[in-house]
Short mmCIF file of C-alpha atoms in Angstrom, two decimals:
data_model
loop_
_atom_site.label_atom_id
_atom_site.label_comp_id
_atom_site.label_asym_id
_atom_site.label_seq_id
_atom_site.Cartn_x
_atom_site.Cartn_y
_atom_site.Cartn_z
CA MET A 697 -17.17 -30.41 16.47
CA PRO A 698 -14.68 -28.40 16.85
CA THR A 699 -11.01 -29.92 16.41
CA PRO A 700 -7.28 -29.20 15.78
CA PHE A 701 -8.08 -28.24 12.19
CA ASP A 702 -10.97 -25.14 12.83
CA LYS A 703 -10.19 -22.49 9.89
CA ARG A 704 -5.88 -24.12 9.61
CA ILE A 705 -3.70 -24.78 6.81
CA PHE A 706 -0.80 -27.41 7.17
CA TRP A 707 1.51 -29.41 5.07
CA ILE A 708 1.75 -33.20 4.79
CA HIS A 709 5.27 -34.09 4.94
CA TRP A 710 6.27 -37.37 3.85
CA SER A 711 9.74 -37.94 4.08
CA GLY A 712 12.90 -36.37 4.62
CA SER A 713 14.86 -38.15 1.84
CA ALA A 714 12.00 -36.47 -0.33
CA VAL A 715 12.58 -32.95 0.18
CA GLY A 716 16.06 -30.18 0.06
CA GLU A 717 16.18 -28.46 3.70
CA ASN A 718 18.84 -31.52 5.33
CA THR A 719 17.68 -30.53 9.07
CA ILE A 720 13.81 -30.37 10.74
CA GLU A 721 14.90 -26.85 11.51
CA GLU A 722 15.71 -25.62 7.64
CA LEU A 723 12.39 -27.24 6.48
CA VAL A 724 10.16 -24.97 9.17
CA GLU A 725 12.30 -22.34 8.29
CA THR A 726 10.91 -22.96 4.02
CA VAL A 727 7.41 -22.88 5.89
CA LYS A 728 7.57 -20.29 8.20
CA GLN A 729 8.69 -18.30 4.67
CA PHE A 730 6.99 -19.06 1.90
CA SER A 731 3.94 -19.51 3.38
CA PRO A 732 3.75 -18.02 6.89
CA ASN A 733 -0.63 -18.53 7.13
CA VAL A 734 0.46 -22.08 7.59
CA ALA A 735 -0.88 -22.66 10.63
CA GLY A 736 0.95 -26.46 10.72
CA ILE A 737 2.41 -29.47 9.47
CA ALA A 738 1.20 -33.63 9.66
CA ILE A 739 3.99 -35.49 9.63
CA LYS A 740 4.24 -39.02 8.48
CA THR A 741 5.39 -40.93 11.31
CA SER A 742 4.95 -44.74 10.63
CA ASP A 743 3.60 -47.26 7.34
CA GLY A 744 1.49 -50.22 8.55
CA GLU A 745 3.77 -51.78 11.68
CA ASP A 746 6.67 -49.66 10.71
CA TRP A 747 8.54 -46.20 12.19
CA GLN A 748 9.26 -44.13 9.24
CA ALA A 749 12.53 -44.52 9.65
CA ARG A 750 11.97 -48.11 7.68
CA TYR A 751 11.59 -45.28 4.18
CA ASP A 752 14.05 -42.52 5.14
CA ASP A 753 17.37 -42.08 5.41
CA LYS A 754 18.14 -38.47 5.88
CA ALA A 755 19.18 -39.24 9.50
CA ALA A 756 18.16 -35.75 10.80
CA MET A 757 14.75 -35.94 9.48
CA GLU A 758 14.01 -39.55 10.32
CA ILE A 759 10.99 -41.22 12.84
CA LYS A 760 12.42 -44.25 15.11
CA GLY A 761 9.82 -43.59 17.43
CA PRO A 762 8.24 -40.88 20.31
CA ASP A 763 11.52 -39.56 20.74
CA ASP A 764 12.66 -38.27 17.09
CA ILE A 765 8.58 -37.13 17.27
CA LEU A 766 8.86 -34.77 20.24
CA THR A 767 11.77 -33.58 18.20
CA TRP A 768 10.11 -33.03 15.52
CA THR A 769 7.19 -30.99 18.10
CA LYS A 770 9.05 -29.33 19.53
CA ALA A 771 11.06 -27.14 17.21
CA LEU A 772 7.46 -26.91 15.05
CA ALA A 773 6.04 -24.96 18.60
CA ARG A 774 9.52 -22.62 18.65
CA ARG A 775 8.02 -21.12 15.38
CA GLY A 776 4.71 -20.90 15.88
CA LEU A 777 3.42 -24.49 14.53
CA GLN A 778 0.98 -26.84 15.58
CA THR A 779 1.93 -30.68 15.05
CA TYR A 780 -0.44 -32.77 13.29
CA LEU A 781 0.72 -36.78 13.01
CA TRP A 782 0.11 -39.16 9.21
CA HIS A 783 0.07 -43.28 8.91
CA VAL A 784 -0.55 -45.26 6.34
CA VAL A 785 -2.82 -47.60 7.52
CA ARG A 786 -1.76 -51.79 5.88
CA GLY A 787 -3.73 -54.00 8.35
CA ARG A 788 -0.69 -56.98 8.50
CA ASN A 789 0.24 -56.61 11.96
CA VAL A 790 -2.85 -55.41 13.99
CA GLN A 791 -1.61 -54.89 17.05
CA GLY A 792 1.48 -53.88 16.37
CA GLU A 793 0.72 -51.20 13.84
CA ILE A 794 -1.83 -50.45 16.50
CA ASN A 795 0.80 -50.33 18.96
CA VAL A 796 3.21 -48.12 16.84
CA VAL A 797 0.63 -45.76 16.72
CA THR A 798 -1.32 -45.16 19.62
CA ALA A 799 2.98 -44.92 20.70
CA ALA A 800 3.28 -41.67 18.63
CA CYS A 801 -0.34 -40.48 19.84
CA ARG A 802 0.53 -39.62 23.09
CA VAL A 803 3.34 -37.90 22.22
CA PRO A 804 2.98 -34.38 24.75
CA GLY A 805 2.16 -31.53 22.04
CA VAL A 806 0.63 -33.60 19.05
CA ARG A 807 -2.37 -32.30 17.91
CA ALA A 808 -4.39 -35.04 15.22
CA MET A 809 -3.49 -38.44 14.44
CA ILE A 810 -4.61 -38.66 10.87
CA LEU A 811 -4.97 -42.43 9.42
CA ASP A 812 -3.97 -43.08 5.84
CA VAL A 813 -6.15 -45.36 4.48
CA GLU A 814 -6.63 -46.63 0.80
CA ASP A 815 -7.49 -49.09 -1.57
CA GLY A 816 -5.60 -51.39 -3.56
CA ALA A 817 -3.16 -54.61 -2.59
CA LEU A 818 -0.05 -51.76 -1.60
CA TYR A 819 -2.41 -50.26 0.77
CA PHE A 820 -4.71 -51.65 2.66
CA GLY A 821 -6.89 -53.19 0.10
CA GLY A 822 -8.38 -56.54 0.81
CA GLN A 823 -8.18 -56.60 4.06
CA SER A 824 -11.61 -57.55 5.40
CA ALA A 825 -13.74 -55.43 7.71
CA ALA A 826 -12.67 -57.36 10.34
CA THR A 827 -9.05 -56.28 10.09
CA ALA A 828 -10.38 -52.81 10.82
CA ARG A 829 -13.03 -52.59 12.80
CA ALA A 830 -10.12 -54.27 15.37
CA LEU A 831 -7.50 -51.81 13.89
CA ALA A 832 -10.09 -48.30 14.42
CA SER A 833 -11.44 -49.60 18.11
CA GLY A 834 -8.30 -50.58 18.52
CA ILE A 835 -6.33 -47.51 18.20
CA LYS A 836 -8.90 -44.76 19.57
CA ALA A 837 -8.76 -47.24 23.18
CA GLY A 838 -4.44 -46.71 22.96
CA ALA A 839 -4.41 -43.10 22.68
CA PRO A 840 -5.05 -40.80 25.67
CA PRO A 841 -8.72 -39.84 26.06
CA GLY A 842 -10.24 -36.87 24.15
CA PHE A 843 -7.11 -37.15 21.60
CA HIS A 844 -8.60 -36.69 17.87
CA LEU A 845 -7.93 -39.15 15.01
CA ALA A 846 -8.50 -37.84 11.76
CA LEU A 847 -9.51 -40.71 9.01
CA ASN A 848 -8.08 -39.83 5.06
CA PHE A 849 -9.40 -41.98 2.46
CA ASP A 850 -10.55 -41.13 -1.46
CA ALA A 851 -14.27 -40.42 -1.25
CA ARG A 852 -14.79 -41.60 -4.91
CA GLY A 853 -16.48 -44.24 -5.89
CA ASN A 854 -16.34 -47.25 -3.77
CA HIS A 855 -13.06 -46.80 -2.38
CA PRO A 856 -15.43 -45.66 1.18
CA ALA A 857 -17.00 -49.77 0.40
CA ASN A 858 -14.13 -50.53 -0.38
CA ILE A 859 -11.59 -49.82 3.01
CA HIS A 860 -14.55 -50.44 5.40
CA ILE A 861 -15.15 -46.92 5.67
CA ASN A 862 -18.65 -47.58 8.44
CA GLU A 863 -16.10 -49.42 10.82
CA TRP A 864 -13.57 -46.87 11.15
CA LEU A 865 -16.30 -43.77 11.53
CA PRO A 866 -17.49 -44.50 14.95
CA ASN A 867 -13.95 -43.94 15.92
CA VAL A 868 -12.77 -40.55 14.18
CA GLN A 869 -13.54 -36.82 14.48
CA SER A 870 -13.34 -36.25 10.96
CA LEU A 871 -13.35 -36.67 7.34
CA HIS A 872 -9.79 -35.58 5.44
CA PRO A 873 -11.10 -37.23 1.44
CA MET A 874 -8.06 -37.11 -0.88
CA VAL A 875 -8.08 -34.14 -3.16
CA TYR A 876 -5.98 -34.72 -6.43
CA HIS A 877 -8.32 -33.08 -8.51
CA TRP A 878 -5.21 -32.33 -10.91
CA HIS A 879 -3.41 -36.51 -11.22
CA PHE A 880 -6.90 -38.16 -11.16
CA SER A 881 -7.46 -35.94 -14.06
CA GLU A 882 -3.99 -36.73 -15.82
CA GLY A 883 -3.64 -33.24 -15.51
CA THR A 884 -7.01 -32.23 -17.64
CA ARG A 885 -9.31 -30.67 -14.93
CA GLY A 886 -9.61 -28.02 -12.43
CA PRO A 887 -10.78 -28.82 -8.56
CA THR A 888 -14.22 -27.66 -8.06
CA THR A 889 -15.83 -30.59 -9.42
CA TYR A 890 -13.96 -32.77 -7.69
CA ILE A 891 -14.29 -31.00 -4.46
CA GLU A 892 -18.46 -30.69 -4.91
CA GLU A 893 -18.00 -34.97 -4.98
CA ALA A 894 -15.77 -35.36 -2.08
CA MET A 895 -17.99 -32.17 -0.03
CA ARG A 896 -20.82 -34.77 -1.26
CA VAL A 897 -20.09 -38.30 -0.04
CA CYS A 898 -18.41 -37.07 3.49
CA LYS A 899 -21.83 -34.51 4.35
CA GLN A 900 -23.95 -37.44 4.53
CA TRP A 901 -21.55 -38.93 8.09
CA ASN A 902 -21.97 -35.49 9.60
CA LEU A 903 -18.35 -35.23 10.73
CA PRO A 904 -15.94 -32.40 9.56
CA VAL A 905 -14.60 -31.95 6.06
CA VAL A 906 -10.59 -30.91 5.82
CA PRO A 907 -9.68 -32.00 2.05
CA MET A 908 -6.13 -32.68 0.97
CA LEU A 909 -5.21 -30.70 -1.94
CA GLN A 910 -2.61 -32.12 -4.68
CA ALA A 911 0.72 -29.89 -4.84
CA TYR A 912 2.26 -32.35 -6.44
CA PRO A 913 2.31 -32.98 -10.35
CA ASP A 914 0.33 -35.53 -12.03
CA PRO A 915 1.89 -38.78 -12.37
CA SER A 916 1.50 -39.70 -15.89
CA SER A 917 2.00 -36.39 -18.12
CA GLY A 918 4.65 -34.80 -14.66
CA THR A 919 2.90 -31.48 -15.72
CA ARG A 920 2.43 -29.24 -12.41
CA VAL A 921 -0.88 -28.31 -10.58
CA PRO A 922 -1.31 -24.86 -12.36
CA GLU A 923 -1.22 -21.79 -9.34
CA ASP A 924 -4.09 -20.90 -10.06
CA ASP A 925 -5.83 -24.66 -9.28
CA VAL A 926 -3.48 -24.10 -6.18
CA LEU A 927 -5.23 -20.97 -5.56
CA THR A 928 -8.89 -22.52 -5.91
CA ALA A 929 -8.60 -25.56 -4.72
CA GLY A 930 -8.58 -24.32 -1.47
CA ILE A 931 -10.56 -21.40 -1.64
CA TYR A 932 -13.44 -23.35 -2.91
CA SER A 933 -12.98 -26.11 -0.24
CA PHE A 934 -13.45 -23.37 2.13
CA GLN A 935 -16.61 -21.73 0.20
CA LYS A 936 -18.46 -25.79 0.38
CA GLY A 937 -18.10 -25.75 3.56
CA ALA A 938 -14.32 -27.33 4.65
CA THR A 939 -13.24 -27.56 8.55
CA GLY A 940 -9.64 -26.95 7.36
CA ILE A 941 -7.69 -28.25 4.03
CA SER A 942 -4.35 -29.54 3.99
CA TYR A 943 -1.83 -29.42 1.19
CA PHE A 944 0.08 -32.90 -0.49
CA ARG A 945 2.72 -32.26 0.08
CA LEU A 946 6.33 -31.36 1.23
CA GLY A 947 8.97 -31.50 -1.20
CA THR A 948 6.99 -31.86 -4.40
CA ALA A 949 5.86 -27.99 -3.76
CA GLY A 950 7.89 -25.27 -5.19
CA THR A 951 7.36 -21.09 -5.59
CA ALA A 952 4.61 -21.35 -7.32
CA GLU A 953 2.76 -23.80 -4.98
CA PHE A 954 4.33 -21.58 -1.88
CA ARG A 955 2.72 -18.78 -3.04
CA ALA A 956 -0.80 -20.23 -4.20
CA VAL A 957 -1.43 -21.69 -0.62
CA SER A 958 0.45 -17.57 1.11
CA LYS A 959 -2.40 -15.96 -0.31
CA ILE A 960 -5.02 -17.85 1.19
CA ASN A 961 -6.41 -16.62 3.93
CA PRO A 962 -9.54 -19.39 6.26
CA ASN A 963 -10.54 -16.18 8.74
CA ASN A 964 -11.66 -13.80 4.88
CA ILE A 965 -13.33 -16.62 2.72
CA PRO A 966 -17.17 -15.58 2.06
CA PRO A 967 -19.22 -19.50 2.35
CA ASP A 968 -20.28 -20.43 -0.65
CA GLY A 969 -23.67 -18.64 -2.30
CA LEU A 970 -25.73 -17.88 -5.17
CA PRO A 971 -24.25 -15.07 -7.11
CA PRO A 972 -25.70 -11.86 -7.01
CA ASP A 973 -27.07 -11.45 -10.09
CA THR A 974 -28.92 -14.97 -9.76
CA GLN A 975 -32.68 -14.54 -10.65
CA LYS A 976 -34.76 -16.34 -7.59
CA ARG A 977 -37.66 -17.44 -6.13
CA VAL A 978 -38.21 -17.27 -2.44
CA PHE A 979 -39.35 -19.91 -0.20
CA GLN A 980 -40.84 -20.12 3.57
CA VAL A 981 -39.95 -23.55 5.31
CA VAL A 982 -43.33 -24.69 6.20
CA THR A 983 -42.89 -28.38 7.44
CA PRO A 984 -41.11 -29.21 11.78
CA ALA A 985 -38.25 -30.13 9.12
CA LEU A 986 -37.15 -30.23 5.37
CA ASN A 987 -34.29 -31.85 4.06
CA VAL A 988 -31.54 -30.77 2.01
CA ARG A 989 -30.20 -32.95 -0.74
CA THR A 990 -27.42 -33.59 -2.75
CA GLU A 991 -29.83 -34.19 -6.38
CA PRO A 992 -33.59 -33.76 -6.72
CA SER A 993 -33.78 -37.34 -5.68
CA THR A 994 -35.19 -39.56 -2.62
CA GLU A 995 -31.65 -41.51 -2.02
CA PRO A 996 -30.24 -42.22 1.00
CA ARG A 997 -26.90 -41.28 -0.56
CA THR A 998 -28.14 -37.65 -1.75
CA LEU A 999 -29.08 -36.69 1.74
CA LEU A 1000 -27.22 -33.87 3.78
CA PRO A 1001 -27.43 -34.69 7.63
CA SER A 1002 -25.65 -31.73 8.48
CA GLU A 1003 -28.22 -28.91 6.11
CA GLN A 1004 -31.54 -29.21 7.01
CA LEU A 1005 -34.37 -26.75 7.34
CA ARG A 1006 -36.11 -25.57 9.96
CA MET A 1007 -39.89 -24.68 10.42
CA GLY A 1008 -39.64 -21.13 9.02
CA GLU A 1009 -36.55 -21.01 7.64
CA ARG A 1010 -36.19 -18.64 4.21
CA VAL A 1011 -35.20 -20.58 0.94
CA GLU A 1012 -33.95 -18.74 -1.72
CA ALA A 1013 -33.68 -21.06 -4.77
CA ILE A 1014 -32.38 -20.47 -8.03
CA ALA A 1015 -35.57 -19.61 -10.65
CA THR A 1016 -34.79 -21.60 -13.02
CA SER A 1017 -34.02 -25.12 -11.81
CA ARG A 1018 -37.83 -26.38 -11.07
CA THR A 1019 -37.47 -29.85 -11.66
CA GLU A 1020 -40.58 -32.18 -11.58
CA ARG A 1021 -38.88 -35.60 -10.00
CA VAL A 1022 -39.76 -39.75 -8.59
CA GLY A 1023 -43.20 -37.85 -7.54
CA PHE A 1024 -41.54 -34.08 -6.09
CA ILE A 1025 -41.28 -30.43 -6.80
CA TRP A 1026 -37.73 -29.39 -6.63
CA TRP A 1027 -35.68 -26.28 -6.10
CA GLN A 1028 -31.92 -25.89 -6.16
CA HIS A 1029 -30.55 -23.13 -3.29
CA ARG A 1030 -27.77 -22.50 -1.68
CA THR A 1031 -26.73 -25.72 0.38
CA GLY A 1032 -28.04 -27.98 -1.79
CA TRP A 1033 -31.87 -29.58 -3.77
CA SER A 1034 -34.77 -29.47 -1.34
CA ALA A 1035 -38.30 -30.27 -2.18
CA GLU A 1036 -41.56 -27.89 -2.52
CA ARG A 1037 -44.71 -30.54 -2.71
CA ASN A 1038 -45.07 -34.07 -3.26
CA LEU A 1039 -47.39 -33.71 -6.80
CA SER A 1040 -48.87 -37.28 -5.56
CA THR A 1041 -50.33 -36.25 -2.17
CA GLY A 1042 -50.41 -32.24 -2.72
CA GLU A 1043 -48.43 -32.16 1.02
CA VAL A 1044 -46.90 -28.62 0.88
CA LEU A 1045 -43.18 -28.61 2.36
CA MET A 1046 -42.22 -25.42 1.40
CA ALA A 1047 -44.13 -22.29 0.32
CA ASP A 1048 -43.13 -19.72 -2.34
CA ILE A 1049 -42.94 -16.55 -0.90
CA SER A 1050 -41.74 -14.29 -3.96
CA GLN A 1051 -44.99 -11.81 -3.88
CA GLY A 1052 -44.51 -11.03 -0.52
CA LEU A 1053 -42.21 -11.82 1.93
CA PRO A 1054 -42.92 -12.55 5.50
CA ALA A 1055 -43.50 -10.64 8.65
CA PRO A 1056 -40.88 -11.84 11.27
CA ALA A 1057 -41.70 -15.02 13.36
CA PHE A 1058 -44.90 -14.51 16.39
CA VAL A 1059 -45.25 -17.32 19.03
CA PHE A 1060 -47.77 -16.66 21.75
CA GLN A 1061 -47.83 -14.81 24.46
CA ARG A 1062 -50.57 -16.67 26.80
CA LEU A 1063 -53.16 -19.31 25.93
CA PRO A 1064 -55.81 -18.56 23.94
CA LEU A 1065 -57.83 -19.68 26.95
CA ASP A 1066 -56.52 -20.04 30.44
CA LEU A 1067 -55.38 -23.99 31.27
CA ASN A 1068 -56.84 -24.19 34.23
CA THR A 1069 -60.77 -23.66 32.83
CA MET A 1070 -60.06 -26.05 30.23
CA LYS A 1071 -61.51 -29.59 30.08
CA TRP A 1072 -60.20 -30.87 26.97
CA PHE A 1073 -58.19 -30.88 23.94
CA TYR A 1074 -57.63 -32.05 20.19
CA TYR A 1075 -55.06 -30.67 18.34
CA TYR A 1076 -54.09 -30.10 14.89
CA GLY A 1077 -53.36 -32.80 12.22
CA ASN A 1078 -52.98 -36.48 11.96
CA THR A 1079 -55.87 -36.77 14.94
CA VAL A 1080 -58.52 -39.59 15.86
CA PHE A 1081 -61.98 -37.17 15.29
CA ALA A 1082 -60.33 -36.18 11.78
CA PHE A 1083 -60.25 -39.82 10.87
CA LEU A 1084 -64.15 -40.93 12.79
CA TYR A 1085 -66.15 -37.37 11.86
CA GLY A 1086 -63.91 -35.29 9.48
CA ARG A 1087 -65.92 -36.85 6.42
CA ALA A 1088 -69.01 -35.40 8.44
CA ASN A 1089 -67.69 -31.57 9.46
CA ASN A 1090 -66.13 -31.65 5.18
CA TYR A 1091 -62.07 -32.11 6.47
CA PRO A 1092 -62.00 -34.23 3.39
CA GLY A 1093 -62.70 -30.76 0.67
CA TYR A 1094 -61.52 -28.28 3.32
CA SER A 1095 -57.94 -29.32 5.57
CA GLN A 1096 -57.16 -32.53 2.89
CA GLY A 1097 -59.36 -34.20 5.33
CA LEU A 1098 -56.99 -33.45 8.93
CA HIS A 1099 -58.35 -31.76 11.09
CA GLY A 1100 -57.25 -27.96 10.85
CA GLY A 1101 -56.13 -26.51 13.83
CA LEU A 1102 -56.16 -26.69 17.91
CA ASP A 1103 -59.76 -27.36 19.68
CA PHE A 1104 -59.66 -25.21 22.85
CA GLY A 1105 -63.02 -27.74 24.88
CA HIS A 1106 -64.81 -25.81 27.10
CA PRO A 1107 -68.69 -25.64 28.69
CA GLY A 1108 -68.94 -22.13 27.28
CA GLY A 1109 -69.05 -18.87 28.70
CA ALA A 1110 -64.74 -18.58 29.73
CA PRO A 1111 -62.82 -15.73 28.09
CA VAL A 1112 -61.04 -16.20 24.48
CA TYR A 1113 -58.01 -14.17 25.04
CA ALA A 1114 -55.54 -12.73 21.26
CA GLY A 1115 -52.79 -14.22 22.92
CA VAL A 1116 -50.55 -12.52 20.69
CA ASN A 1117 -49.86 -8.45 19.32
CA GLY A 1118 -51.44 -8.34 16.06
CA ILE A 1119 -54.05 -6.49 14.32
CA PHE A 1120 -58.35 -6.92 14.12
CA ASP A 1121 -59.29 -7.84 11.38
CA TYR A 1122 -62.72 -9.35 11.17
CA SER A 1123 -65.35 -10.43 13.24
CA GLY A 1124 -68.93 -11.42 12.50
CA ASN A 1125 -70.97 -15.21 11.64
CA GLU A 1126 -70.98 -14.09 8.12
CA ARG A 1127 -67.49 -16.58 7.09
CA ALA A 1128 -66.90 -20.38 8.25
CA PHE A 1129 -66.65 -21.48 11.92
CA GLY A 1130 -69.58 -20.60 13.47
CA PRO A 1131 -71.54 -18.84 15.63
CA ASN A 1132 -69.41 -16.58 15.43
CA ARG A 1133 -65.38 -15.76 14.47
CA VAL A 1134 -62.99 -13.70 14.92
CA ASP A 1135 -59.89 -12.28 12.55
CA VAL A 1136 -56.65 -11.42 14.23
CA ILE A 1137 -53.26 -10.37 11.66
CA VAL A 1138 -50.03 -10.60 12.76
CA GLY A 1139 -47.70 -10.08 9.69
CA ASN A 1140 -48.16 -12.23 6.95
CA HIS A 1141 -50.12 -14.68 9.32
CA LEU A 1142 -54.37 -14.64 9.84
CA ILE A 1143 -55.32 -16.14 13.18
CA ILE A 1144 -58.60 -17.42 13.10
CA TYR A 1145 -60.66 -17.29 16.90
CA GLY A 1146 -63.47 -20.07 16.00
CA HIS A 1147 -67.21 -21.03 16.52
CA VAL A 1148 -66.80 -18.27 19.58
CA ALA A 1149 -69.53 -15.80 20.91
CA ASN A 1150 -70.30 -12.54 21.87
CA PRO A 1151 -66.84 -11.92 19.56
CA ILE A 1152 -64.99 -8.85 20.05
CA ARG A 1153 -65.98 -5.64 18.01
CA LEU A 1154 -63.50 -3.10 16.82
CA ALA A 1155 -62.49 -1.18 13.76
CA ARG A 1156 -61.15 -2.82 10.91
CA GLY A 1157 -56.78 -1.98 11.59
CA THR A 1158 -57.00 -1.78 15.52
CA PRO A 1159 -54.56 -3.26 17.55
CA VAL A 1160 -54.97 -6.25 19.82
CA THR A 1161 -53.01 -7.94 22.77
CA PRO A 1162 -52.53 -10.53 24.25
CA ASP A 1163 -54.44 -9.96 26.86
CA THR A 1164 -57.51 -8.23 24.76
CA ILE A 1165 -60.71 -10.78 24.85
CA VAL A 1166 -61.71 -11.45 21.37
CA GLY A 1167 -64.88 -13.50 22.31
CA TYR A 1168 -66.33 -15.86 24.35
CA ILE A 1169 -66.38 -20.32 24.44
CA ASP A 1170 -70.29 -20.58 23.11
CA ASN A 1171 -72.05 -23.08 25.18
CA GLY A 1172 -73.22 -24.84 22.04
CA ALA A 1173 -69.93 -25.18 20.10
CA LYS A 1174 -67.87 -25.93 24.14
CA HIS A 1175 -64.60 -25.16 22.28
CA MET A 1176 -63.02 -22.32 20.29
CA HIS A 1177 -60.80 -23.77 17.41
CA LEU A 1178 -57.56 -21.64 16.48
CA GLU A 1179 -56.21 -21.93 13.36
CA ILE A 1180 -53.49 -20.18 11.85
CA ARG A 1181 -53.01 -19.83 8.20
CA TYR A 1182 -49.96 -18.12 6.64
CA ASP A 1183 -50.23 -15.67 4.21
CA LYS A 1184 -53.57 -13.00 5.07
CA SER A 1185 -54.47 -12.23 0.92
CA ASN A 1186 -54.89 -15.76 -1.11
CA GLN A 1187 -54.97 -18.40 2.65
CA ASN A 1188 -54.30 -21.28 1.43
CA LEU A 1189 -51.89 -22.93 3.94
CA ILE A 1190 -52.80 -23.92 7.28
CA LEU A 1191 -50.30 -24.26 9.60
CA ASN A 1192 -49.73 -26.89 12.87
CA PRO A 1193 -50.06 -23.36 15.52
CA LEU A 1194 -48.12 -25.70 18.16
CA THR A 1195 -45.20 -23.58 16.09
CA TYR A 1196 -46.32 -20.42 17.35
CA MET A 1197 -46.00 -21.94 20.74
CA THR A 1198 -43.36 -20.99 23.64
CA ASN A 1199 -41.63 -24.74 24.64
CA GLN A 1200 -43.53 -24.19 28.33
CA MET A 1201 -46.83 -23.17 26.85
CA PHE A 1202 -46.58 -27.13 24.41
CA ASN A 1203 -45.46 -29.04 27.53
CA GLU A 1204 -48.26 -27.64 29.95
CA LEU A 1205 -50.80 -28.93 27.61
CA ASN A 1206 -49.12 -32.03 27.03
CA THR A 1207 -48.47 -33.24 29.55
CA LYS A 1208 -52.52 -32.09 31.26
CA PHE A 1209 -53.80 -33.38 28.14
CA PRO A 1210 -51.89 -35.94 26.06
CA PRO A 1211 -52.73 -37.10 22.53
CA VAL A 1212 -54.31 -40.58 23.40
CA GLY A 1213 -57.06 -42.48 23.17
CA ASP A 1214 -60.30 -39.90 21.49
CA TYR A 1215 -57.24 -37.13 21.93
CA ALA A 1216 -54.60 -39.13 19.77
CA PHE A 1217 -52.50 -38.99 16.75
CA TYR A 1218 -54.50 -41.71 14.71
CA ARG A 1219 -52.51 -45.03 13.91
CA SER A 1220 -53.56 -48.63 12.35
CA SER A 1221 -51.78 -51.39 10.30
CA ARG A 1222 -52.12 -49.59 7.47
CA TRP A 1223 -51.17 -45.74 8.29
CA GLU A 1224 -47.70 -45.14 11.34
CA ARG A 1225 -47.22 -41.45 9.55
CA TRP A 1226 -48.04 -37.75 11.66
CA LEU A 1227 -47.76 -39.23 15.01
CA THR A 1228 -46.06 -36.93 17.18
CA PRO A 1229 -47.86 -33.14 17.83
CA PHE A 1230 -45.07 -31.58 15.77
CA ASP A 1231 -45.30 -34.31 13.25
CA GLN A 1232 -47.93 -32.85 11.42
CA PRO A 1233 -47.99 -31.66 7.35
CA THR A 1234 -48.76 -28.22 6.76
CA ILE A 1235 -52.18 -28.11 5.13
CA VAL A 1236 -53.30 -26.87 1.59
CA ARG A 1237 -57.08 -25.17 2.37
CA GLY A 1238 -59.02 -26.75 -0.11
CA GLY A 1239 -56.78 -29.34 -1.49
CA PRO A 1240 -56.32 -32.92 -2.18
CA VAL A 1241 -56.67 -35.35 0.69
CA ILE A 1242 -53.85 -36.21 2.23
CA GLY A 1243 -54.41 -37.64 5.56
CA PRO A 1244 -55.38 -42.04 6.14
CA THR A 1245 -58.74 -41.77 4.57
CA ALA A 1246 -56.64 -40.76 1.41
#
């Protein structure tokens, strides 16, 4: 979702008494002169139910209410800077705090309000979930419609739980984790590990992330953040997917910090990726949706919902990262960890294509059998037919106990069309799916038209078009079996043909032949998997049984 922070850098301002400048205009000029790439300033307006003037003795810069915020907004706008607001949440006087915050949000020209919710007795720590809920919902209700609210918090350890983060999340539109690496490590460590942790934690909530980075000395050692750390923190945050960044704060940032911040160009930072010299294994996702996780684990906390991969996506994994854990084979790639296969069931989630990259994805241009001539239709995968009659047809030995294709039913005599642009490879009765079958190659995919009569006879390598008739429905078989295998050389993977059809084709098939009764997907009190047309596994030809008969 778009935010007021997209590709932007901004400073945090705490108090007039904490900066060397004497007026708003002087502070704005400092920001413009020494960090011209910065987009704005987030001004602390309030603390609990009190306006910030209670903690500021510099009259020219203090904030006693909305009129003072408007003065700031106009001064910033004159120099092309955005105005963001920043409020420290206390929860001592809920309605009083809501009144102060929402009054600030209603000032013209303000782009967003950042709610600083911190653990600990001096801040919001110890308050109840009910208090958090009342504050969050009350502030959202009192702010102008569509106004952007942001949550600023410490993402480490139990801090999110201690501030009752689930009460805040429905009411905010971006997350601003505090990444004060020099403070957290007492002046001993760089920023990258802390940024990675903050991004990992925040991504589970699927909101834009805007890290608040450190530009103040470590309180315990008194040492300043190294200039290279200030620069690295900003660049690395954008590389890891940050929407924008801020630096805390004006008044503690000196020449070195300003110089580092001024070097960051958010529009010229490539996304994080594998170094060019990294040895890779290349995979293709062969399941409708493949999860990405922060580590090789199935624990909910590791899931990155926004990074989920889709059928057909190409994944470059680190060749040395193969890991077996919790019943899966895992590989690390640019955005996290994903499972290649389930070791207990044999289900393949992404196929190794390192030795031969696939051709571009294709779709059927027409159905192999005209819809108006079809009499019945069996789906791919976990079907009732596979459960009841699969053993008699060697499904356990061939297709892991599932139905390995789509069946187009007809009494006999109807033409079967290729439906695709491809290359003729085989026709005859010497392979499975008699009385005859026809094979067509499209890129790295083999398409099988099984159980047909009068198969087409062409020289191997001859092009076929969607309208090429490859055979006819056999009077005895009374259907055509359509199967797609991935990798024409070893043909180990059987894919769901519906994923190679247009939405219109599927909708028409599904409307005329819904998966009900004998044509349904199998379910029982003991089996609740793979119950819809696209929620079906990739089949390993000859692999162990993975269906309900396992």
